[in-house]
mmCIF file of C-alpha atoms and ligand atoms in Angstrom:
data_model
loop_
_atom_site.group_PDB
_atom_site.id
_atom_site.type_symbol
_atom_site.label_atom_id
_atom_site.label_comp_id
_atom_site.label_asym_id
_atom_site.label_seq_id
_atom_site.Cartn_x
_atom_site.Cartn_y
_atom_site.Cartn_z
ATOM 1 C CA GLU A 1 -22.493 -23.760 -32.917
ATOM 2 C CA LYS A 2 -19.283 -24.784 -31.909
ATOM 3 C CA GLY A 3 -17.997 -23.928 -35.382
ATOM 4 C CA GLY A 4 -16.644 -27.343 -36.242
ATOM 5 C CA HIS A 5 -14.733 -27.173 -32.708
ATOM 6 C CA GLU A 6 -15.137 -30.074 -30.338
ATOM 7 C CA TYR A 7 -15.663 -27.742 -27.428
ATOM 8 C CA PHE A 8 -16.699 -24.038 -27.132
ATOM 9 C CA MET A 9 -13.634 -23.198 -25.343
ATOM 10 C CA LEU A 10 -11.508 -24.179 -28.432
ATOM 11 C CA LYS A 11 -13.661 -21.953 -30.483
ATOM 12 C CA GLU A 12 -13.547 -19.086 -28.079
ATOM 13 C CA ILE A 13 -9.759 -19.429 -28.096
ATOM 14 C CA GLU A 14 -9.750 -19.232 -31.933
ATOM 15 C CA GLU A 15 -12.086 -16.103 -31.757
ATOM 16 C CA GLN A 16 -9.534 -13.843 -29.682
ATOM 17 C CA PRO A 17 -8.377 -11.932 -32.635
ATOM 18 C CA GLU A 18 -11.923 -10.998 -33.459
ATOM 19 C CA ALA A 19 -12.669 -10.378 -29.437
ATOM 20 C CA LEU A 20 -10.145 -7.983 -29.101
ATOM 21 C CA ALA A 21 -10.752 -6.207 -32.486
ATOM 22 C CA ASN A 22 -14.311 -5.585 -31.434
ATOM 23 C CA THR A 23 -13.388 -4.329 -27.988
ATOM 24 C CA LEU A 24 -11.288 -1.702 -29.386
ATOM 25 C CA ARG A 25 -13.463 -0.666 -32.339
ATOM 26 C CA GLY A 26 -15.080 2.665 -31.904
ATOM 27 C CA HIS A 27 -13.354 3.528 -28.725
ATOM 28 C CA PHE A 28 -10.801 5.957 -29.933
ATOM 29 C CA ALA A 29 -11.761 9.527 -31.776
ATOM 30 C CA ASP A 30 -10.360 13.004 -31.726
ATOM 31 C CA GLY A 31 -7.200 12.007 -29.777
ATOM 32 C CA ARG A 32 -9.572 10.694 -27.109
ATOM 33 C CA ILE A 33 -10.621 7.494 -25.681
ATOM 34 C CA VAL A 34 -14.509 7.106 -25.632
ATOM 35 C CA LEU A 35 -16.118 4.945 -23.019
ATOM 36 C CA ASP A 36 -19.559 3.137 -23.718
ATOM 37 C CA GLU A 37 -21.428 5.043 -20.894
ATOM 38 C CA GLN A 38 -19.955 7.612 -18.804
ATOM 39 C CA ARG A 39 -22.077 9.069 -16.006
ATOM 40 C CA LEU A 40 -19.191 11.141 -14.993
ATOM 41 C CA ALA A 41 -17.901 14.361 -16.085
ATOM 42 C CA ASP A 42 -14.322 14.400 -17.317
ATOM 43 C CA GLN A 43 -13.631 16.751 -14.436
ATOM 44 C CA ASP A 44 -14.283 13.886 -12.050
ATOM 45 C CA LEU A 45 -11.888 11.590 -13.943
ATOM 46 C CA ARG A 46 -9.193 14.488 -13.498
ATOM 47 C CA GLU A 47 -9.787 14.424 -9.680
ATOM 48 C CA ILE A 48 -9.189 10.678 -9.350
ATOM 49 C CA ASP A 49 -6.022 10.011 -7.039
ATOM 50 C CA LYS A 50 -6.214 6.248 -6.525
ATOM 51 C CA VAL A 51 -7.411 3.080 -8.626
ATOM 52 C CA PHE A 52 -8.696 0.185 -7.063
ATOM 53 C CA VAL A 53 -9.278 -2.879 -9.503
ATOM 54 C CA VAL A 54 -11.826 -5.270 -7.918
ATOM 55 C CA ALA A 55 -12.396 -8.837 -9.499
ATOM 56 C CA CYS A 56 -12.237 -12.534 -9.358
ATOM 57 C CA GLY A 57 -10.442 -15.271 -11.157
ATOM 58 C CA SER A 58 -9.259 -14.371 -14.555
ATOM 59 C CA ALA A 59 -10.838 -11.175 -14.347
ATOM 60 C CA TYR A 60 -8.704 -10.451 -11.340
ATOM 61 C CA HIS A 61 -5.644 -11.476 -13.132
ATOM 62 C CA SER A 62 -6.444 -8.864 -16.208
ATOM 63 C CA GLY A 63 -6.477 -6.350 -13.261
ATOM 64 C CA LEU A 64 -2.834 -7.515 -12.206
ATOM 65 C CA VAL A 65 -1.838 -6.923 -15.787
ATOM 66 C CA ALA A 66 -3.520 -3.524 -16.148
ATOM 67 C CA LYS A 67 -1.826 -2.213 -12.863
ATOM 68 C CA TYR A 68 1.357 -2.131 -14.738
ATOM 69 C CA ALA A 69 -0.065 -0.098 -17.419
ATOM 70 C CA ILE A 70 -1.994 2.346 -15.586
ATOM 71 C CA GLU A 71 0.565 3.209 -12.983
ATOM 72 C CA HIS A 72 3.100 3.645 -15.840
ATOM 73 C CA TRP A 73 0.676 5.946 -18.040
ATOM 74 C CA CYS A 74 -1.377 7.630 -15.355
ATOM 75 C CA ARG A 75 1.102 8.016 -12.330
ATOM 76 C CA LEU A 76 -1.602 6.858 -10.283
ATOM 77 C CA PRO A 77 -1.354 4.357 -7.600
ATOM 78 C CA VAL A 78 -3.201 1.311 -8.424
ATOM 79 C CA GLU A 79 -4.336 -1.427 -6.095
ATOM 80 C CA VAL A 80 -5.741 -4.720 -7.595
ATOM 81 C CA GLU A 81 -7.977 -6.570 -4.973
ATOM 82 C CA LEU A 82 -9.895 -9.838 -5.189
ATOM 83 C CA ALA A 83 -13.600 -8.665 -4.919
ATOM 84 C CA SER A 84 -14.139 -11.271 -2.128
ATOM 85 C CA GLU A 85 -11.425 -9.585 0.263
ATOM 86 C CA PHE A 86 -11.872 -5.949 -0.781
ATOM 87 C CA ARG A 87 -14.915 -4.939 1.294
ATOM 88 C CA TYR A 88 -14.077 -7.262 4.308
ATOM 89 C CA ARG A 89 -10.726 -5.138 4.685
ATOM 90 C CA ASP A 90 -11.598 -1.526 5.224
ATOM 91 C CA PRO A 91 -10.136 -0.144 2.048
ATOM 92 C CA VAL A 92 -9.594 3.680 1.909
ATOM 93 C CA LEU A 93 -11.984 5.077 -0.662
ATOM 94 C CA ASP A 94 -13.471 8.159 -1.262
ATOM 95 C CA ARG A 95 -14.788 10.426 -4.105
ATOM 96 C CA ASP A 96 -11.442 10.679 -5.788
ATOM 97 C CA THR A 97 -10.959 7.069 -5.887
ATOM 98 C CA LEU A 98 -11.764 4.925 -8.864
ATOM 99 C CA VAL A 99 -13.005 1.395 -8.450
ATOM 100 C CA VAL A 100 -12.844 -0.743 -11.684
ATOM 101 C CA ALA A 101 -14.980 -3.751 -11.311
ATOM 102 C CA VAL A 102 -13.895 -6.230 -14.125
ATOM 103 C CA SER A 103 -16.494 -8.966 -14.816
ATOM 104 C CA GLN A 104 -17.160 -11.181 -17.817
ATOM 105 C CA SER A 105 -20.628 -11.782 -16.633
ATOM 106 C CA GLY A 106 -21.358 -8.611 -14.621
ATOM 107 C CA GLU A 107 -23.104 -10.731 -12.221
ATOM 108 C CA THR A 108 -20.339 -12.088 -9.875
ATOM 109 C CA ALA A 109 -21.603 -11.730 -6.703
ATOM 110 C CA ASP A 110 -18.431 -10.933 -4.709
ATOM 111 C CA THR A 111 -17.843 -8.268 -7.492
ATOM 112 C CA LEU A 112 -21.471 -6.667 -7.434
ATOM 113 C CA GLU A 113 -20.901 -6.450 -3.558
ATOM 114 C CA ALA A 114 -17.600 -4.939 -3.849
ATOM 115 C CA VAL A 115 -19.048 -2.165 -6.111
ATOM 116 C CA ARG A 116 -21.956 -1.438 -3.843
ATOM 117 C CA HIS A 117 -19.466 -1.143 -0.935
ATOM 118 C CA ALA A 118 -17.437 1.544 -3.017
ATOM 119 C CA ARG A 119 -20.272 3.321 -3.804
ATOM 120 C CA GLU A 120 -21.386 3.618 -0.304
ATOM 121 C CA GLN A 121 -17.870 5.184 0.311
ATOM 122 C CA LYS A 122 -18.947 7.702 -2.367
ATOM 123 C CA ALA A 123 -16.179 6.306 -4.631
ATOM 124 C CA ARG A 124 -16.657 6.412 -8.625
ATOM 125 C CA VAL A 125 -17.099 3.009 -10.220
ATOM 126 C CA LEU A 126 -16.450 2.170 -13.632
ATOM 127 C CA ALA A 127 -17.422 -1.331 -14.921
ATOM 128 C CA VAL A 128 -15.450 -3.414 -17.472
ATOM 129 C CA CYS A 129 -18.136 -6.145 -18.242
ATOM 130 C CA ASN A 130 -18.954 -8.445 -21.383
ATOM 131 C CA THR A 131 -22.753 -8.501 -20.816
ATOM 132 C CA ASN A 132 -24.849 -5.965 -21.857
ATOM 133 C CA GLY A 133 -27.142 -4.467 -19.036
ATOM 134 C CA ALA A 134 -25.828 -6.657 -16.463
ATOM 135 C CA GLN A 135 -26.033 -5.711 -12.884
ATOM 136 C CA ILE A 136 -22.556 -4.619 -12.149
ATOM 137 C CA PRO A 137 -22.780 -2.155 -15.144
ATOM 138 C CA ARG A 138 -26.023 -1.003 -14.129
ATOM 139 C CA GLU A 139 -24.932 -0.099 -10.717
ATOM 140 C CA SER A 140 -21.553 1.701 -11.765
ATOM 141 C CA ASP A 141 -20.862 5.343 -12.887
ATOM 142 C CA ALA A 142 -19.059 4.318 -16.249
ATOM 143 C CA VAL A 143 -18.975 1.299 -18.408
ATOM 144 C CA LEU A 144 -16.546 0.152 -21.020
ATOM 145 C CA TYR A 145 -18.139 -3.213 -22.461
ATOM 146 C CA THR A 146 -15.617 -5.926 -23.778
ATOM 147 C CA HIS A 147 -16.844 -7.099 -27.021
ATOM 148 C CA ALA A 148 -15.801 -10.643 -26.775
ATOM 149 C CA GLY A 149 -19.201 -12.114 -27.502
ATOM 150 C CA PRO A 150 -20.811 -14.684 -25.503
ATOM 151 C CA GLU A 151 -18.429 -16.799 -23.551
ATOM 152 C CA ILE A 152 -19.843 -20.423 -23.053
ATOM 153 C CA GLY A 153 -16.809 -22.233 -21.754
ATOM 154 C CA VAL A 154 -16.179 -22.036 -18.183
ATOM 155 C CA ALA A 155 -12.872 -21.227 -18.484
ATOM 156 C CA SER A 156 -12.108 -17.585 -19.532
ATOM 157 C CA THR A 157 -10.289 -17.091 -22.574
ATOM 158 C CA LYS A 158 -11.501 -14.456 -25.125
ATOM 159 C CA ALA A 159 -13.220 -12.372 -22.192
ATOM 160 C CA PHE A 160 -9.676 -12.475 -20.549
ATOM 161 C CA LEU A 161 -7.869 -10.799 -23.487
ATOM 162 C CA ALA A 162 -10.547 -8.549 -24.075
ATOM 163 C CA GLN A 163 -10.566 -7.710 -20.284
ATOM 164 C CA ILE A 164 -6.779 -6.836 -20.564
ATOM 165 C CA ALA A 165 -7.644 -4.668 -23.652
ATOM 166 C CA ALA A 166 -10.573 -2.848 -21.920
ATOM 167 C CA ASN A 167 -8.355 -2.334 -18.991
ATOM 168 C CA TYR A 168 -5.782 -0.578 -20.982
ATOM 169 C CA LEU A 169 -8.262 1.673 -22.570
ATOM 170 C CA VAL A 170 -9.199 2.569 -19.031
ATOM 171 C CA GLY A 171 -5.810 3.675 -18.419
ATOM 172 C CA LEU A 172 -5.596 5.506 -21.639
ATOM 173 C CA ALA A 173 -8.737 7.298 -20.889
ATOM 174 C CA LEU A 174 -7.446 8.249 -17.576
ATOM 175 C CA ALA A 175 -3.997 9.275 -18.925
ATOM 176 C CA GLY A 176 -5.628 11.543 -21.500
ATOM 177 C CA ALA A 177 -7.989 13.027 -19.000
ATOM 178 C CA ARG A 178 -5.304 13.705 -16.618
ATOM 179 C CA GLY A 179 -3.046 15.049 -19.336
ATOM 180 C CA THR A 180 0.042 12.527 -18.164
ATOM 181 C CA LYS A 181 -0.407 11.349 -21.740
ATOM 182 C CA TYR A 182 -0.777 13.862 -24.747
ATOM 183 C CA PRO A 183 -3.219 12.811 -27.540
ATOM 184 C CA ASP A 184 -0.792 11.996 -29.944
ATOM 185 C CA GLU A 185 0.607 9.424 -27.291
ATOM 186 C CA VAL A 186 -2.629 8.200 -26.496
ATOM 187 C CA ALA A 187 -3.118 7.595 -30.457
ATOM 188 C CA ARG A 188 0.018 5.895 -30.603
ATOM 189 C CA GLU A 189 -0.555 3.110 -27.541
ATOM 190 C CA PHE A 190 -4.146 2.718 -29.057
ATOM 191 C CA HIS A 191 -2.906 1.964 -32.491
ATOM 192 C CA GLU A 192 -0.151 -0.535 -30.851
ATOM 193 C CA LEU A 193 -3.291 -2.131 -29.250
ATOM 194 C CA GLU A 194 -4.993 -2.271 -32.594
ATOM 195 C CA ALA A 195 -2.180 -4.384 -34.074
ATOM 196 C CA MET A 196 -2.602 -7.048 -31.698
ATOM 197 C CA PRO A 197 -5.528 -9.028 -33.312
ATOM 198 C CA GLU A 198 -3.114 -9.624 -36.027
ATOM 199 C CA ALA A 199 -0.371 -10.624 -33.562
ATOM 200 C CA VAL A 200 -2.766 -13.095 -31.501
ATOM 201 C CA SER A 201 -3.783 -14.717 -34.861
ATOM 202 C CA ARG A 202 0.044 -15.434 -35.501
ATOM 203 C CA VAL A 203 0.095 -16.940 -32.180
ATOM 204 C CA LEU A 204 -2.841 -18.995 -33.138
ATOM 205 C CA GLY A 205 -1.517 -20.373 -36.482
ATOM 206 C CA THR A 206 1.837 -21.827 -34.853
ATOM 207 C CA THR A 207 0.328 -23.915 -31.700
ATOM 208 C CA GLY A 208 0.735 -27.328 -32.999
ATOM 209 C CA HIS A 209 3.689 -28.166 -30.999
ATOM 210 C CA VAL A 210 2.036 -26.510 -27.922
ATOM 211 C CA ARG A 211 -0.634 -29.478 -28.354
ATOM 212 C CA GLU A 212 2.094 -31.930 -28.811
ATOM 213 C CA LEU A 213 4.001 -30.807 -26.037
ATOM 214 C CA ALA A 214 0.962 -30.791 -23.732
ATOM 215 C CA ARG A 215 -0.180 -34.344 -24.390
ATOM 216 C CA GLY A 216 3.532 -35.564 -23.697
ATOM 217 C CA LEU A 217 3.001 -33.961 -20.214
ATOM 218 C CA ALA A 218 -0.666 -35.021 -19.437
ATOM 219 C CA ASP A 219 0.663 -37.324 -16.933
ATOM 220 C CA SER A 220 2.703 -35.028 -14.890
ATOM 221 C CA LYS A 221 1.607 -34.284 -11.294
ATOM 222 C CA ALA A 222 2.055 -30.581 -11.313
ATOM 223 C CA VAL A 223 3.096 -27.772 -13.310
ATOM 224 C CA LEU A 224 4.747 -24.851 -12.125
ATOM 225 C CA PHE A 225 4.464 -21.172 -14.048
ATOM 226 C CA LEU A 226 7.024 -18.288 -13.536
ATOM 227 C CA GLY A 227 6.990 -14.842 -14.355
ATOM 228 C CA ARG A 228 7.947 -11.614 -13.811
ATOM 229 C CA HIS A 229 6.383 -7.913 -14.327
ATOM 230 C CA VAL A 230 3.578 -8.477 -16.465
ATOM 231 C CA GLY A 231 4.470 -11.949 -16.850
ATOM 232 C CA TYR A 232 3.700 -12.617 -13.348
ATOM 233 C CA PRO A 233 -0.030 -12.360 -14.014
ATOM 234 C CA VAL A 234 -0.045 -14.510 -17.054
ATOM 235 C CA ALA A 235 1.864 -17.098 -14.866
ATOM 236 C CA LEU A 236 -0.964 -17.046 -12.515
ATOM 237 C CA GLU A 237 -3.640 -17.298 -15.400
ATOM 238 C CA GLY A 238 -1.791 -20.151 -16.960
ATOM 239 C CA ALA A 239 -1.936 -22.051 -13.562
ATOM 240 C CA LEU A 240 -5.748 -21.385 -13.108
ATOM 241 C CA LYS A 241 -6.474 -22.525 -16.583
ATOM 242 C CA LEU A 242 -4.542 -25.816 -15.491
ATOM 243 C CA LYS A 243 -6.145 -26.233 -12.364
ATOM 244 C CA GLU A 244 -9.890 -25.639 -13.425
ATOM 245 C CA LEU A 245 -9.523 -27.747 -16.718
ATOM 246 C CA ALA A 246 -7.007 -30.466 -16.199
ATOM 247 C CA TYR A 247 -7.404 -30.847 -12.162
ATOM 248 C CA MET A 248 -3.847 -30.735 -11.906
ATOM 249 C CA HIS A 249 -1.928 -29.100 -9.098
ATOM 250 C CA ALA A 250 -0.460 -25.889 -10.765
ATOM 251 C CA GLU A 251 1.159 -22.804 -9.260
ATOM 252 C CA GLY A 252 1.912 -19.495 -10.336
ATOM 253 C CA PHE A 253 4.902 -17.606 -9.010
ATOM 254 C CA ALA A 254 6.740 -14.300 -9.475
ATOM 255 C CA ALA A 255 10.144 -15.366 -10.463
ATOM 256 C CA GLY A 256 11.797 -13.334 -7.974
ATOM 257 C CA GLU A 257 10.261 -15.154 -5.245
ATOM 258 C CA LEU A 258 11.815 -18.589 -6.359
ATOM 259 C CA LYS A 259 14.540 -18.256 -3.758
ATOM 260 C CA HIS A 260 12.116 -17.475 -1.216
ATOM 261 C CA GLY A 261 10.410 -20.590 -1.162
ATOM 262 C CA PRO A 262 9.305 -22.123 -4.509
ATOM 263 C CA ILE A 263 12.722 -23.288 -5.665
ATOM 264 C CA ALA A 264 12.520 -26.006 -2.917
ATOM 265 C CA LEU A 265 9.782 -27.699 -5.187
ATOM 266 C CA ILE A 266 12.176 -28.154 -8.042
ATOM 267 C CA GLU A 267 12.899 -31.717 -8.839
ATOM 268 C CA GLU A 268 13.946 -33.806 -11.564
ATOM 269 C CA GLY A 269 11.439 -33.758 -14.336
ATOM 270 C CA LEU A 270 9.189 -31.111 -12.869
ATOM 271 C CA PRO A 271 7.529 -29.203 -15.812
ATOM 272 C CA VAL A 272 8.105 -25.517 -15.301
ATOM 273 C CA VAL A 273 6.749 -22.871 -17.719
ATOM 274 C CA VAL A 274 8.624 -19.755 -17.895
ATOM 275 C CA VAL A 275 6.808 -16.620 -19.438
ATOM 276 C CA MET A 276 9.881 -14.551 -20.546
ATOM 277 C CA PRO A 277 9.560 -10.849 -20.837
ATOM 278 C CA SER A 278 9.701 -9.020 -23.949
ATOM 279 C CA SER A 279 13.093 -8.770 -25.365
ATOM 280 C CA LYS A 280 12.068 -5.334 -26.612
ATOM 281 C CA GLY A 281 11.475 -4.318 -22.880
ATOM 282 C CA ARG A 282 14.006 -3.666 -20.085
ATOM 283 C CA ALA A 283 17.226 -5.677 -20.337
ATOM 284 C CA THR A 284 17.616 -6.174 -16.643
ATOM 285 C CA LEU A 285 14.023 -7.906 -16.514
ATOM 286 C CA HIS A 286 15.021 -10.363 -19.303
ATOM 287 C CA SER A 287 18.439 -10.958 -17.591
ATOM 288 C CA LYS A 288 16.929 -11.635 -14.405
ATOM 289 C CA LEU A 289 14.574 -14.185 -15.965
ATOM 290 C CA LEU A 290 17.280 -15.949 -17.772
ATOM 291 C CA SER A 291 19.318 -16.655 -14.572
ATOM 292 C CA ASN A 292 15.938 -18.032 -13.066
ATOM 293 C CA ILE A 293 15.713 -20.474 -15.790
ATOM 294 C CA ARG A 294 19.373 -21.574 -15.450
ATOM 295 C CA GLU A 295 18.743 -21.907 -11.994
ATOM 296 C CA ILE A 296 15.814 -24.124 -12.088
ATOM 297 C CA GLN A 297 17.343 -26.179 -15.350
ATOM 298 C CA ALA A 298 20.475 -26.869 -13.072
ATOM 299 C CA ARG A 299 18.163 -28.232 -10.556
ATOM 300 C CA GLY A 300 16.654 -30.874 -13.162
ATOM 301 C CA ALA A 301 13.398 -29.244 -13.982
ATOM 302 C CA GLN A 302 11.941 -29.444 -17.434
ATOM 303 C CA THR A 303 11.808 -25.997 -18.811
ATOM 304 C CA ILE A 304 9.024 -24.706 -21.052
ATOM 305 C CA VAL A 305 9.943 -21.266 -22.321
ATOM 306 C CA ILE A 306 7.442 -18.770 -23.695
ATOM 307 C CA ALA A 307 9.792 -16.192 -25.345
ATOM 308 C CA GLN A 308 9.631 -13.871 -28.252
ATOM 309 C CA GLU A 309 10.341 -14.737 -31.848
ATOM 310 C CA GLY A 310 14.122 -14.157 -32.159
ATOM 311 C CA ASP A 311 15.022 -13.980 -28.789
ATOM 312 C CA GLU A 312 18.243 -16.458 -28.922
ATOM 313 C CA THR A 313 19.581 -15.936 -25.505
ATOM 314 C CA VAL A 314 17.065 -18.274 -24.019
ATOM 315 C CA ARG A 315 17.379 -21.082 -26.452
ATOM 316 C CA PRO A 316 20.079 -23.068 -24.511
ATOM 317 C CA PHE A 317 18.065 -22.906 -21.337
ATOM 318 C CA ALA A 318 14.674 -24.167 -22.885
ATOM 319 C CA ASP A 319 13.737 -27.799 -23.102
ATOM 320 C CA HIS A 320 10.853 -26.732 -25.071
ATOM 321 C CA LEU A 321 10.719 -23.410 -26.688
ATOM 322 C CA ILE A 322 7.326 -21.645 -27.463
ATOM 323 C CA GLU A 323 7.786 -18.416 -29.658
ATOM 324 C CA VAL A 324 5.311 -15.722 -29.557
ATOM 325 C CA PRO A 325 5.394 -12.534 -31.878
ATOM 326 C CA ALA A 326 7.511 -9.554 -30.438
ATOM 327 C CA VAL A 327 5.230 -6.993 -29.103
ATOM 328 C CA SER A 328 6.062 -4.463 -26.465
ATOM 329 C CA THR A 329 6.093 -5.107 -22.873
ATOM 330 C CA LEU A 330 2.839 -3.940 -21.933
ATOM 331 C CA LEU A 331 1.219 -5.961 -24.803
ATOM 332 C CA GLN A 332 2.950 -9.230 -24.259
ATOM 333 C CA PRO A 333 0.350 -10.811 -21.985
ATOM 334 C CA LEU A 334 -2.035 -10.569 -25.067
ATOM 335 C CA VAL A 335 0.227 -13.058 -26.837
ATOM 336 C CA SER A 336 1.700 -15.153 -24.110
ATOM 337 C CA THR A 337 -1.319 -16.212 -22.711
ATOM 338 C CA VAL A 338 -2.652 -17.937 -25.793
ATOM 339 C CA PRO A 339 -0.572 -20.920 -25.772
ATOM 340 C CA LEU A 340 -0.961 -21.352 -21.863
ATOM 341 C CA GLN A 341 -4.973 -21.539 -22.733
ATOM 342 C CA ILE A 342 -4.071 -24.291 -25.570
ATOM 343 C CA PHE A 343 -1.720 -25.993 -23.129
ATOM 344 C CA ALA A 344 -4.329 -26.214 -20.491
ATOM 345 C CA ALA A 345 -7.152 -27.494 -22.639
ATOM 346 C CA GLU A 346 -4.853 -30.120 -24.541
ATOM 347 C CA ILE A 347 -3.912 -31.602 -21.432
ATOM 348 C CA ALA A 348 -7.323 -31.645 -20.231
ATOM 349 C CA LYS A 349 -8.694 -33.524 -23.223
ATOM 350 C CA ALA A 350 -5.708 -35.915 -23.054
ATOM 351 C CA ARG A 351 -6.944 -36.796 -19.523
ATOM 352 C CA GLY A 352 -10.512 -37.252 -20.747
ATOM 353 C CA TYR A 353 -12.101 -34.224 -19.305
ATOM 354 C CA ASP A 354 -14.770 -31.775 -20.688
ATOM 355 C CA VAL A 355 -13.121 -28.505 -20.987
ATOM 356 C CA ASP A 356 -16.411 -26.605 -21.381
ATOM 357 C CA LYS A 357 -17.568 -27.961 -17.835
ATOM 358 C CA PRO A 358 -15.114 -28.631 -15.522
ATOM 359 C CA ARG A 359 -16.350 -30.075 -12.315
ATOM 360 C CA ASN A 360 -17.267 -28.290 -9.569
ATOM 361 C CA LEU A 361 -17.270 -24.863 -11.475
ATOM 362 C CA ALA A 362 -20.215 -22.640 -12.572
ATOM 363 C CA LYS A 363 -19.912 -20.309 -15.460
ATOM 364 C CA SER A 364 -20.929 -17.414 -13.188
ATOM 365 C CA VAL A 365 -20.640 -17.349 -9.443
ATOM 366 C CA THR A 366 -23.810 -15.688 -8.034
ATOM 367 C CA VAL A 367 -23.185 -16.576 -4.537
ATOM 368 C CA GLU A 368 -20.483 -15.231 -2.226
HETATM 369 O O1 LIG B 401 -17.844 -13.077 -14.574
HETATM 370 P P1 LIG B 401 -16.663 -12.931 -14.000
HETATM 371 O O2 LIG B 401 -15.757 -12.304 -14.952
HETATM 372 O O3 LIG B 401 -17.053 -11.870 -12.734
HETATM 373 O O4 LIG B 401 -15.955 -13.835 -13.494
HETATM 374 C C1 LIG B 401 -14.859 -14.155 -12.490
HETATM 375 C C2 LIG B 401 -14.257 -15.462 -12.223
HETATM 376 O O5 LIG B 401 -15.229 -16.394 -11.677
HETATM 377 C C3 LIG B 401 -13.850 -16.299 -13.946
HETATM 378 O O6 LIG B 401 -12.892 -15.420 -14.193
HETATM 379 C C4 LIG B 401 -13.278 -17.506 -13.401
HETATM 380 O O7 LIG B 401 -12.114 -17.607 -12.493
HETATM 381 C C5 LIG B 401 -13.044 -18.323 -14.660
HETATM 382 N N1 LIG B 401 -13.590 -19.537 -14.494
HETATM 383 C C6 LIG B 401 -11.679 -18.609 -15.074
HETATM 384 O O8 LIG B 401 -11.556 -19.262 -16.018
#
């Protein structure tokens, strides 16, 4: 059932193009995004004036990615909260707030409690979930299922990519309902998303050198991950994968924060993974990251740079260059996360660990 793979996780990494395609399928018709279950009127969506995304772990990272898209498309303020923190604050919610609860299992205790808290405050709740009929979708006003298929490996891979796609559909549904995007613009964004399974397949076809690189770094004490904009949550996700699978100290940082502390960690030979922004996107973002790489390389770090094919400007600063297909800025996490998953799995294997069942972790965390 591992389809010739040594571990479920490796099979699930390979299944990502299909997971994305299945998550998108059937969700666009007549210029509109269609949800799976909508116990909300379109009018309710039009009245939304604030969005919270609540989730844990990788699902939380998918929310951080979505914030950039939803704010951009919908002109709505979006806050992304760890579910375990959300209800212990006193979040300001009312019936015009949309709470998006993202959960692969649909049973995560903190996320479920966040949903219940939101509903008590009369907020509308939309679940993004990979498990049909789980508790979180059952208690929500609307549901969008990620059709990633069962995810057995404890480390989330295909569910994470599917969550990003589904969160984007939520953003497009809101933008369409609220009129901040015309139907043809919604269609264009949707069709760009539809091209992503192919782009992810291309990444999967070119990862031999990532594996080799990972094996060479298996004895490192720590690895840092840097990114900006949507590359920042990708950096957090890369670090989480490495922690949970390889039991290695790994930290993700917003590259702009380097000078505010983390640069003090840089020392000779320290591997630092840098997630370059799309070269198709804003030039300033790209040039800021380039100067960050220069700074860390000058201090002796070993730079591992994930950049888009044809981005020649990074080559002189990359001790190791990992190329991914050129896609637009918001879609970049879907391609740049994949090498990080492979990187973490390969280091873990080289260290002799079971990547499907990392120590101390459960697939679904049903206690708070
Ligand atoms: O089932 P959920 O999506 O609610 O789970 C959330 C986290 O527990 C999960 O993403 C966890 O962080 C993964 N092990 C990360 O790989």
